[in-house]
């Protein structure tokens, strides 16, 4: 290469942090396994109830939350409302 050739750099997209919320262990494991195959995805946490989901959201502030619509201690809409109330920019 000569000195006139511009340097090229490969930039990676930022890692997308994902919180998985589902009361079924097999569903969480399946989703986590599939998502871990993507280099730009990182599992920020897994929760099986509303309280744990909120705690993990507060701690890790994930980019995406995959929510089950039905949870033993509430539902996905309850989690969504609570997150949006506490973190309006979420």
Coordinates of N, CA, C and O in Angstrom, one line a residue:
X1 N 0.8 -1.2 0.0 CA 0.0 0.0 0.0 C 0.9 1.2 0.0 O 1.9 1.3 0.6
X2 N 0.4 2.2 -0.7 CA 1.2 3.5 -0.6 C 0.5 4.4 0.4 O -0.5 4.2 0.9
X3 N 1.2 5.5 0.7 CA 0.8 6.4 1.7 C -0.5 7.2 1.3 O -1.1 7.9 2.1
X4 N -0.9 7.2 0.0 CA -2.1 7.9 -0.4 C -3.4 7.1 -0.2 O -4.4 7.7 -0.4
X5 N -3.3 5.9 0.2 CA -4.5 5.1 0.4 C -5.0 5.4 1.8 O -4.4 5.4 2.8
X6 N -6.3 5.9 1.8 CA -6.9 6.2 3.1 C -7.1 5.0 4.0 O -7.3 3.9 3.5
X7 N -6.9 5.1 5.3 CA -7.1 4.0 6.2 C -8.6 3.7 6.3 O -9.4 4.6 6.3
X8 N -8.9 2.5 6.4 CA -10.3 2.1 6.5 C -10.4 1.5 7.9 O -9.6 0.7 8.4
X9 N -11.5 1.8 8.5 CA -11.8 1.2 9.8 C -13.2 0.6 9.8 O -14.1 1.2 9.2
X10 N -13.3 -0.5 10.4 CA -14.6 -1.2 10.5 C -15.2 -0.9 11.8 O -14.6 -1.2 12.9
X11 N -16.3 -0.2 11.8 CA -17.0 0.1 13.1 C -18.1 -0.8 13.3 O -18.9 -1.2 12.4
X12 N -18.2 -1.3 14.6 CA -19.3 -2.2 14.9 C -20.4 -1.4 15.5 O -20.3 -0.4 16.1
X13 N -21.6 -1.9 15.2 CA -22.8 -1.3 15.8 C -22.8 -1.5 17.3 O -22.1 -2.5 17.8
X14 N -23.4 -0.6 18.1 CA -23.4 -0.8 19.5 C -24.1 -2.1 19.9 O -25.0 -2.5 19.2
X15 N -23.7 -2.6 21.0 CA -24.4 -3.8 21.6 C -25.8 -3.5 22.1 O -26.0 -2.4 22.7
X16 N -26.7 -4.3 21.7 CA -28.1 -4.1 22.2 C -28.4 -5.0 23.4 O -28.3 -6.2 23.3
X17 N -28.7 -4.3 24.5 CA -28.9 -5.0 25.7 C -30.4 -5.4 25.9 O -31.3 -4.5 25.7
X18 N -30.7 -6.7 26.1 CA -32.1 -7.2 26.1 C -32.4 -7.8 27.5 O -31.6 -8.6 28.0
X19 N -33.6 -7.4 28.0 CA -34.1 -8.0 29.2 C -35.3 -8.9 28.8 O -36.2 -8.5 28.1
X20 N -35.2 -10.2 29.2 CA -36.3 -11.1 28.8 C -37.1 -11.4 30.1 O -36.6 -11.7 31.1
X21 N -38.5 -11.2 29.9 CA -39.4 -11.3 31.0 C -40.5 -12.3 30.6 O -41.3 -12.1 29.8
X22 N -40.4 -13.5 31.2 CA -41.4 -14.6 30.9 C -41.4 -15.5 32.1 O -40.3 -15.8 32.6
X23 N -42.5 -16.0 32.5 CA -42.6 -16.9 33.7 C -42.2 -18.3 33.3 O -42.1 -19.2 34.2
X24 N -42.0 -18.7 32.1 CA -41.7 -20.0 31.6 C -40.2 -20.1 31.4 O -39.7 -19.5 30.5
X25 N -39.5 -20.9 32.2 CA -38.1 -21.1 32.0 C -37.6 -21.5 30.6 O -36.7 -21.0 30.1
X26 N -38.4 -22.4 30.1 CA -38.0 -22.9 28.7 C -38.1 -21.8 27.7 O -37.2 -21.7 26.8
X27 N -39.1 -21.0 27.8 CA -39.2 -19.8 26.8 C -38.0 -18.9 27.0 O -37.4 -18.5 26.0
X28 N -37.7 -18.5 28.3 CA -36.6 -17.7 28.5 C -35.3 -18.3 28.0 O -34.5 -17.6 27.3
X29 N -35.0 -19.5 28.3 CA -33.8 -20.2 27.8 C -33.8 -20.2 26.3 O -32.7 -20.0 25.7
X30 N -34.9 -20.5 25.6 CA -34.9 -20.5 24.2 C -34.6 -19.2 23.6 O -33.8 -19.1 22.6
X31 N -35.3 -18.2 24.1 CA -35.0 -16.8 23.6 C -33.6 -16.4 23.8 O -32.9 -15.8 22.9
X32 N -33.1 -16.6 25.0 CA -31.7 -16.3 25.3 C -30.7 -17.0 24.4 O -29.8 -16.4 23.9
X33 N -30.9 -18.2 24.2 CA -30.1 -19.0 23.3 C -30.0 -18.5 21.9 O -29.0 -18.3 21.3
X34 N -31.2 -18.2 21.4 CA -31.3 -17.6 20.0 C -30.6 -16.2 19.9 O -29.9 -15.9 19.0
X35 N -30.9 -15.4 20.9 CA -30.4 -14.0 20.9 C -28.9 -14.0 21.1 O -28.2 -13.1 20.5
X36 N -28.4 -14.9 21.9 CA -26.9 -15.0 22.1 C -26.1 -15.3 20.8 O -24.9 -15.1 20.7
X37 N -26.8 -15.9 19.8 CA -26.1 -16.2 18.6 C -25.8 -14.9 17.7 O -25.0 -15.0 16.8
X38 N -26.5 -13.8 18.1 CA -26.2 -12.6 17.4 C -25.1 -11.8 18.1 O -25.3 -11.5 19.3
X39 N -24.1 -11.4 17.4 CA -23.0 -10.8 18.1 C -23.3 -9.4 18.6 O -22.7 -8.9 19.6
X40 N -24.3 -8.7 18.1 CA -24.7 -7.4 18.6 C -25.7 -7.4 19.8 O -26.1 -6.3 20.2
X41 N -26.1 -8.6 20.2 CA -27.1 -8.7 21.3 C -26.4 -9.2 22.5 O -25.5 -10.1 22.5
X42 N -26.8 -8.7 23.7 CA -26.4 -9.2 25.0 C -27.6 -9.3 25.9 O -28.4 -8.3 25.9
X43 N -27.7 -10.4 26.6 CA -28.8 -10.6 27.5 C -28.4 -9.8 28.8 O -27.5 -10.2 29.5
X44 N -29.2 -8.8 29.1 CA -29.0 -8.0 30.3 C -29.5 -8.6 31.5 O -29.1 -8.4 32.6
X45 N -30.5 -9.5 31.3 CA -31.1 -10.2 32.5 C -32.3 -11.0 32.1 O -32.8 -10.8 31.0
X46 N -32.8 -11.8 33.0 CA -34.0 -12.6 32.8 C -34.8 -12.5 34.0 O -34.3 -12.6 35.2
X47 N -36.1 -12.3 33.9 CA -37.0 -12.2 35.0 C -38.3 -13.1 34.8 O -38.7 -13.3 33.6
X48 N -38.9 -13.6 35.9 CA -40.1 -14.4 35.7 C -41.3 -13.8 36.4 O -42.3 -14.4 36.5
X49 N -41.1 -12.5 36.9 CA -42.2 -11.8 37.6 C -42.0 -10.3 37.5 O -41.0 -9.9 37.1
X50 N -43.1 -9.6 37.8 CA -43.1 -8.2 37.7 C -42.0 -7.5 38.6 O -41.2 -6.7 38.1
X51 N -41.9 -7.9 39.8 CA -40.9 -7.3 40.7 C -39.5 -7.5 40.3 O -38.7 -6.5 40.3
X52 N -39.1 -8.7 39.8 CA -37.8 -9.0 39.3 C -37.5 -8.2 38.0 O -36.4 -7.6 37.8
X53 N -38.5 -8.1 37.2 CA -38.4 -7.4 35.9 C -38.1 -5.9 36.2 O -37.2 -5.3 35.6
X54 N -38.8 -5.3 37.2 CA -38.6 -3.9 37.5 C -37.2 -3.7 38.1 O -36.5 -2.8 37.8
X55 N -36.8 -4.6 39.0 CA -35.5 -4.5 39.6 C -34.4 -4.6 38.6 O -33.4 -3.8 38.6
X56 N -34.5 -5.5 37.7 CA -33.5 -5.7 36.6 C -33.5 -4.5 35.7 O -32.4 -4.1 35.2
X57 N -34.6 -4.0 35.4 CA -34.7 -2.8 34.5 C -34.0 -1.6 35.1 O -33.2 -0.9 34.5
X58 N -34.2 -1.4 36.4 CA -33.6 -0.3 37.1 C -32.1 -0.5 37.1 O -31.3 0.5 37.0
X59 N -31.6 -1.7 37.3 CA -30.2 -2.0 37.4 C -29.5 -1.8 36.1 O -28.4 -1.2 36.0
X60 N -30.1 -2.4 35.0 CA -29.3 -2.6 33.8 C -29.8 -1.6 32.7 O -29.1 -1.5 31.7
X61 N -31.0 -1.0 32.8 CA -31.5 -0.1 31.8 C -31.3 -0.7 30.4 O -30.6 -0.1 29.5
X62 N -32.0 -1.8 30.1 CA -31.8 -2.4 28.8 C -32.3 -1.6 27.7 O -33.2 -0.7 27.9
X63 N -31.9 -1.9 26.4 CA -32.4 -1.2 25.3 C -33.8 -1.8 24.8 O -34.6 -1.0 24.3
X64 N -33.9 -3.1 25.1 CA -35.2 -3.8 24.7 C -35.6 -4.6 25.8 O -34.8 -5.3 26.5
X65 N -36.9 -4.7 26.0 CA -37.5 -5.6 27.0 C -38.5 -6.5 26.3 O -39.4 -6.0 25.6
X66 N -38.2 -7.8 26.3 CA -39.2 -8.8 25.7 C -40.1 -9.2 26.8 O -39.6 -9.9 27.8
X67 N -41.4 -8.9 26.7 CA -42.3 -9.1 27.8 C -43.4 -10.1 27.5 O -44.0 -10.1 26.4
X68 N -43.5 -11.1 28.4 CA -44.7 -12.0 28.3 C -45.9 -11.2 28.7 O -45.9 -10.3 29.5
X69 N -47.0 -11.4 28.0 CA -48.2 -10.7 28.4 C -48.9 -11.1 29.7 O -49.6 -10.4 30.3
X70 N -48.6 -12.4 30.1 CA -49.2 -12.9 31.3 C -48.1 -13.4 32.3 O -47.3 -14.2 31.9
X71 N -48.1 -12.8 33.5 CA -47.1 -13.2 34.5 C -47.9 -13.5 35.8 O -49.0 -13.0 36.0
X72 N -47.3 -14.3 36.6 CA -48.0 -14.7 37.8 C -48.3 -13.5 38.8 O -49.3 -13.5 39.4
X73 N -47.5 -12.5 38.8 CA -47.7 -11.4 39.7 C -48.2 -10.2 39.0 O -48.1 -9.1 39.5
X74 N -48.7 -10.3 37.8 CA -49.2 -9.2 37.0 C -49.2 -9.5 35.6 O -49.2 -10.7 35.2
X75 N -49.1 -8.5 34.7 CA -49.0 -8.8 33.3 C -48.0 -7.9 32.7 O -47.5 -7.0 33.3
X76 N -47.7 -8.2 31.4 CA -46.7 -7.4 30.7 C -47.0 -6.0 30.6 O -46.2 -5.1 30.7
X77 N -48.3 -5.7 30.4 CA -48.8 -4.3 30.4 C -48.5 -3.5 31.7 O -48.1 -2.3 31.7
X78 N -48.6 -4.2 32.8 CA -48.3 -3.7 34.1 C -46.8 -3.3 34.2 O -46.5 -2.2 34.6
X79 N -46.0 -4.2 33.7 CA -44.5 -4.0 33.7 C -44.3 -2.8 32.8 O -43.5 -1.8 33.2
X80 N -44.9 -2.7 31.6 CA -44.6 -1.6 30.7 C -45.1 -0.3 31.3 O -44.3 0.7 31.2
X81 N -46.2 -0.3 31.9 CA -46.7 1.0 32.5 C -45.8 1.4 33.6 O -45.5 2.6 33.7
X82 N -45.3 0.5 34.5 CA -44.4 0.8 35.6 C -43.1 1.4 35.0 O -42.5 2.3 35.6
X83 N -42.5 0.7 34.0 CA -41.3 1.2 33.4 C -41.5 2.6 32.9 O -40.7 3.5 33.1
X84 N -42.5 2.8 32.1 CA -42.7 4.1 31.5 C -43.0 5.2 32.5 O -42.7 6.4 32.3
X85 N -43.7 4.9 33.6 CA -43.9 5.8 34.7 C -42.6 6.3 35.3 O -42.3 7.4 35.5
X86 N -41.8 5.3 35.6 CA -40.5 5.5 36.3 C -39.4 6.1 35.3 O -38.6 6.9 35.7
X87 N -39.5 5.6 34.1 CA -38.5 6.0 33.1 C -39.2 6.5 31.8 O -39.3 5.7 30.9
X88 N -39.7 7.7 31.8 CA -40.5 8.2 30.6 C -39.8 8.0 29.3 O -40.5 7.9 28.3
X89 N -38.5 8.1 29.3 CA -37.8 8.0 28.0 C -37.6 6.6 27.5 O -37.1 6.3 26.4
X90 N -38.0 5.6 28.3 CA -37.8 4.2 27.9 C -38.6 3.9 26.7 O -39.7 4.4 26.4

